[in-house]
Coordinates of C-alpha atoms in Angstrom, one line a residue:
M1 CA 97.4 182.1 179.4
S2 CA 97.6 179.9 182.6
T3 CA 95.3 178.7 184.8
Y4 CA 96.3 181.0 187.4
D5 CA 96.1 184.0 185.1
Q6 CA 93.0 183.0 183.7
F7 CA 91.6 183.1 187.5
A8 CA 93.1 186.2 188.1
F9 CA 91.2 187.5 185.2
I10 CA 87.4 186.2 186.2
Y11 CA 87.7 186.9 190.1
D12 CA 86.2 190.2 189.6
S13 CA 83.0 188.7 188.3
L14 CA 82.9 186.0 190.8
M15 CA 83.5 188.6 193.8
S16 CA 80.9 190.8 192.2
D17 CA 78.5 190.6 195.4
I18 CA 81.7 191.3 198.5
P19 CA 80.0 195.3 199.5
Y20 CA 83.9 196.3 199.2
D21 CA 82.4 199.9 199.9
K22 CA 81.4 198.7 203.4
Y23 CA 84.9 197.5 203.8
A24 CA 85.8 200.4 202.9
E25 CA 84.1 202.5 205.3
W26 CA 84.7 200.6 208.1
V27 CA 88.3 201.8 208.1
Q28 CA 88.0 205.2 207.2
D29 CA 85.4 205.2 210.4
K30 CA 88.4 204.0 212.0
A31 CA 91.3 205.3 210.7
P32 CA 90.3 208.5 209.0
V33 CA 92.7 209.6 206.1
S34 CA 92.8 213.0 208.1
E35 CA 95.0 211.5 210.8
N36 CA 96.4 208.1 209.1
K37 CA 98.0 208.5 205.7
R38 CA 99.9 205.7 204.3
L39 CA 97.6 202.2 204.4
V40 CA 99.1 198.8 203.2
D41 CA 96.6 196.6 201.1
I42 CA 98.0 192.6 202.0
G43 CA 96.5 190.6 199.6
C44 CA 95.1 193.2 197.4
G45 CA 94.2 190.8 194.8
T46 CA 92.7 192.8 192.0
G47 CA 93.1 196.2 193.9
V48 CA 89.5 197.2 194.2
L49 CA 90.0 198.2 197.9
S50 CA 93.2 199.3 196.9
V51 CA 91.7 201.7 194.2
K52 CA 89.0 202.8 196.8
F53 CA 91.2 203.4 199.2
A54 CA 93.6 206.0 197.3
K55 CA 90.8 207.7 196.2
A56 CA 90.0 208.3 199.4
G57 CA 92.9 209.8 200.0
Y58 CA 95.3 207.7 201.5
E59 CA 98.7 207.1 199.7
V60 CA 98.2 203.0 198.9
I61 CA 100.6 200.4 198.9
G62 CA 99.1 196.8 197.3
I63 CA 101.0 193.2 198.2
D64 CA 99.3 190.0 196.9
L65 CA 101.7 186.7 196.3
S66 CA 100.0 186.4 192.6
E67 CA 102.0 188.8 189.6
S68 CA 98.7 187.7 187.5
M69 CA 96.2 189.3 190.5
L70 CA 99.1 192.2 190.0
T71 CA 98.6 192.8 186.6
V72 CA 94.9 193.3 186.8
A73 CA 95.5 195.7 189.8
Q74 CA 98.4 197.5 188.4
N75 CA 95.4 198.3 185.1
R76 CA 92.9 199.1 187.1
S77 CA 95.0 201.5 189.5
L78 CA 95.9 202.9 185.8
E79 CA 92.3 203.2 184.8
E80 CA 91.1 204.9 187.2
N81 CA 94.0 207.2 187.8
V82 CA 95.3 206.8 190.9
N83 CA 98.8 206.0 191.7
I84 CA 99.3 203.1 193.5
S85 CA 102.5 201.2 194.5
F86 CA 102.3 197.2 194.4
L87 CA 104.4 194.7 195.1
C88 CA 104.7 191.0 195.0
Q89 CA 105.2 189.3 198.3
S90 CA 103.9 186.9 200.6
M91 CA 102.1 188.5 204.0
A92 CA 103.8 186.1 206.0
E93 CA 107.1 187.6 204.6
I94 CA 106.0 191.3 203.9
D95 CA 109.4 193.1 203.8
G96 CA 111.1 196.6 203.0
I97 CA 107.2 198.3 204.5
N98 CA 107.9 201.3 207.3
D99 CA 106.0 203.9 208.4
A100 CA 102.6 202.4 207.5
D101 CA 99.6 203.4 209.5
I102 CA 97.2 201.5 208.4
A103 CA 97.7 197.8 207.5
V104 CA 94.3 195.9 206.1
I105 CA 94.0 191.8 205.0
A106 CA 90.5 191.8 203.2
I107 CA 87.9 189.6 202.4
D108 CA 89.4 186.1 204.4
S109 CA 92.7 186.4 203.2
I110 CA 93.8 185.5 206.3
N111 CA 92.4 181.6 205.9
Y112 CA 94.7 180.7 203.5
L113 CA 97.6 180.8 205.3
E114 CA 97.9 177.0 206.5
T115 CA 99.9 176.9 209.6
L116 CA 99.5 179.0 213.2
E117 CA 103.1 179.9 212.3
E118 CA 102.7 181.7 209.2
T119 CA 99.6 183.9 210.7
E120 CA 102.0 184.6 213.8
Q121 CA 104.6 185.7 211.3
T122 CA 102.4 187.8 209.3
F123 CA 101.0 189.7 212.1
A124 CA 104.6 190.0 213.4
R125 CA 105.5 191.3 209.9
V126 CA 102.5 193.6 209.7
Y127 CA 103.2 195.6 213.5
D128 CA 107.0 195.9 212.3
C129 CA 105.4 197.9 208.8
L130 CA 102.9 200.1 211.4
N131 CA 104.1 203.4 213.2
D132 CA 103.3 203.1 217.0
G133 CA 99.5 204.1 217.1
G134 CA 99.3 201.9 214.0
Q135 CA 95.8 200.1 212.9
L136 CA 95.3 196.6 211.5
F137 CA 91.8 195.6 210.0
F138 CA 90.9 192.4 208.5
D139 CA 87.9 189.1 208.6
I140 CA 88.0 185.8 208.9
H141 CA 85.7 183.1 208.3
S142 CA 83.8 181.7 211.3
L143 CA 83.8 178.5 212.9
F144 CA 80.7 177.6 211.7
K145 CA 80.9 178.4 208.3
M146 CA 83.8 176.1 208.2
D147 CA 82.6 173.3 209.6
N148 CA 78.8 174.1 208.5
I149 CA 78.0 176.4 205.4
F150 CA 81.0 175.1 203.2
L151 CA 80.0 171.7 203.7
E152 CA 76.6 172.3 202.1
G153 CA 78.5 172.6 198.7
P154 CA 78.5 171.4 195.9
F155 CA 77.9 175.4 194.6
T156 CA 77.1 176.8 191.5
Y157 CA 76.9 179.7 189.8
E158 CA 76.5 181.0 185.8
D159 CA 76.6 184.0 183.9
D160 CA 77.1 185.1 180.3
Q161 CA 80.3 184.3 180.4
V162 CA 81.4 182.5 183.4
A163 CA 80.1 179.1 184.6
Y164 CA 81.1 177.1 187.7
I165 CA 80.7 174.1 189.7
W166 CA 82.8 174.2 193.5
H167 CA 83.0 171.2 195.2
T168 CA 83.8 171.8 199.0
E169 CA 85.8 168.6 201.1
Q170 CA 86.5 168.6 205.2
G171 CA 91.0 168.9 205.2
E172 CA 92.7 167.1 207.7
E173 CA 93.3 170.3 210.2
A174 CA 90.6 171.1 212.3
H175 CA 88.5 173.8 210.6
S176 CA 89.7 173.7 207.0
I177 CA 88.3 172.9 203.8
Y178 CA 89.3 171.8 200.1
H179 CA 87.7 174.3 197.6
D180 CA 88.4 172.5 194.2
I181 CA 86.5 174.6 191.3
T182 CA 85.4 173.9 188.3
F183 CA 85.6 177.0 185.7
F184 CA 83.9 177.0 182.4
V185 CA 85.0 180.3 180.9
R186 CA 83.3 181.7 177.5
G187 CA 85.9 182.9 175.2
E188 CA 85.6 185.7 172.0
T189 CA 84.9 182.6 169.8
G190 CA 81.6 181.8 172.3
Y191 CA 83.2 178.7 172.9
Y192 CA 83.9 177.8 176.6
E193 CA 87.4 176.9 177.8
R194 CA 87.8 174.8 181.2
F195 CA 89.7 174.7 184.0
E196 CA 90.7 174.1 187.2
E197 CA 91.1 175.8 190.4
S198 CA 92.7 174.3 193.6
H199 CA 92.2 176.1 197.2
F200 CA 92.9 175.7 200.8
Q201 CA 91.9 177.6 203.8
R202 CA 91.6 177.6 207.4
S203 CA 90.4 178.9 210.2
H204 CA 91.1 179.5 214.0
P205 CA 89.2 180.2 217.2
L206 CA 88.5 184.0 217.7
E207 CA 90.4 183.3 221.3
I208 CA 93.9 182.2 219.2
Y209 CA 94.1 185.2 216.9
F210 CA 93.5 187.4 219.8
D211 CA 96.3 185.2 221.4
L212 CA 98.7 185.6 218.2
L213 CA 98.0 189.4 218.3
Q214 CA 99.1 190.3 221.5
K215 CA 101.5 188.4 221.5
S216 CA 102.7 190.2 218.0
G217 CA 102.6 193.4 220.3
F218 CA 99.2 194.7 218.8
S219 CA 96.6 195.8 221.8
N220 CA 92.6 197.0 221.4
V221 CA 92.0 193.7 220.0
S222 CA 88.2 194.2 219.0
V223 CA 85.6 192.2 216.7
S224 CA 82.6 193.2 215.2
T225 CA 80.2 190.8 212.9
S226 CA 77.9 193.2 211.3
I227 CA 80.2 195.4 209.0
F228 CA 78.7 193.5 206.1
G229 CA 75.6 193.6 207.8
E230 CA 73.3 191.9 211.1
Q231 CA 74.2 188.7 211.3
S232 CA 72.6 185.9 213.4
E233 CA 74.3 185.1 216.9
D234 CA 73.9 181.4 216.4
E235 CA 75.1 181.7 212.6
V236 CA 77.8 184.4 212.1
E237 CA 80.1 183.4 209.0
R238 CA 82.6 186.7 209.1
Y239 CA 84.2 188.1 211.9
F240 CA 85.5 191.7 211.1
I241 CA 88.9 192.2 213.8
H242 CA 90.7 195.5 214.3
A243 CA 93.6 195.9 215.9
I244 CA 96.0 198.7 217.4
K245 CA 99.7 198.8 217.9

């Protein structure tokens, strides 16, 4: 199994503190299933949100760049007895999707785009796949989190099956971070296997995201900080953005 395969299969345990139900509720409150049916879950990962949306009654298409993540997502959809179409695509190169009512790019997936050009292209591709009146939901890391919280590392985690040491380093671009994570995963024999993952994330001021959304044609752009619970005004870690075509 490759290291990325390994990462896909332990991803859920590492994301166990994410309140996915609150994310789904945010989308459902703004775009009730009775009014909006077709939902594209972009950067769907292992399909946790995709399954929640499908169970709520949406027609779901899940998109991710990782085939390993999609394998886990497909298995999850079969186990949960829901019908979801999965496509292996980059969010900046979405193709072949039309007549969608809702697009979701959840859990800071946007922050994995390395350039403003990729971000603008993603918004343009999403705009093209939505019906008139279609809605886009996504979230981003705040600059406070990028420039302060992430730099408080290293961070550690341990449970019965997985342990990791997570080092962070400031990137060359403004408000960017390199994540270097060393995992120790317990196998069936009881021995731990070590592997490493490296990731890059970058964020931008809210005004830049608003400008790019409006340039792509979106309107009625709004932002919230309370979807996962109230955050201190001076120490907001995540912004939730909603826009309409």
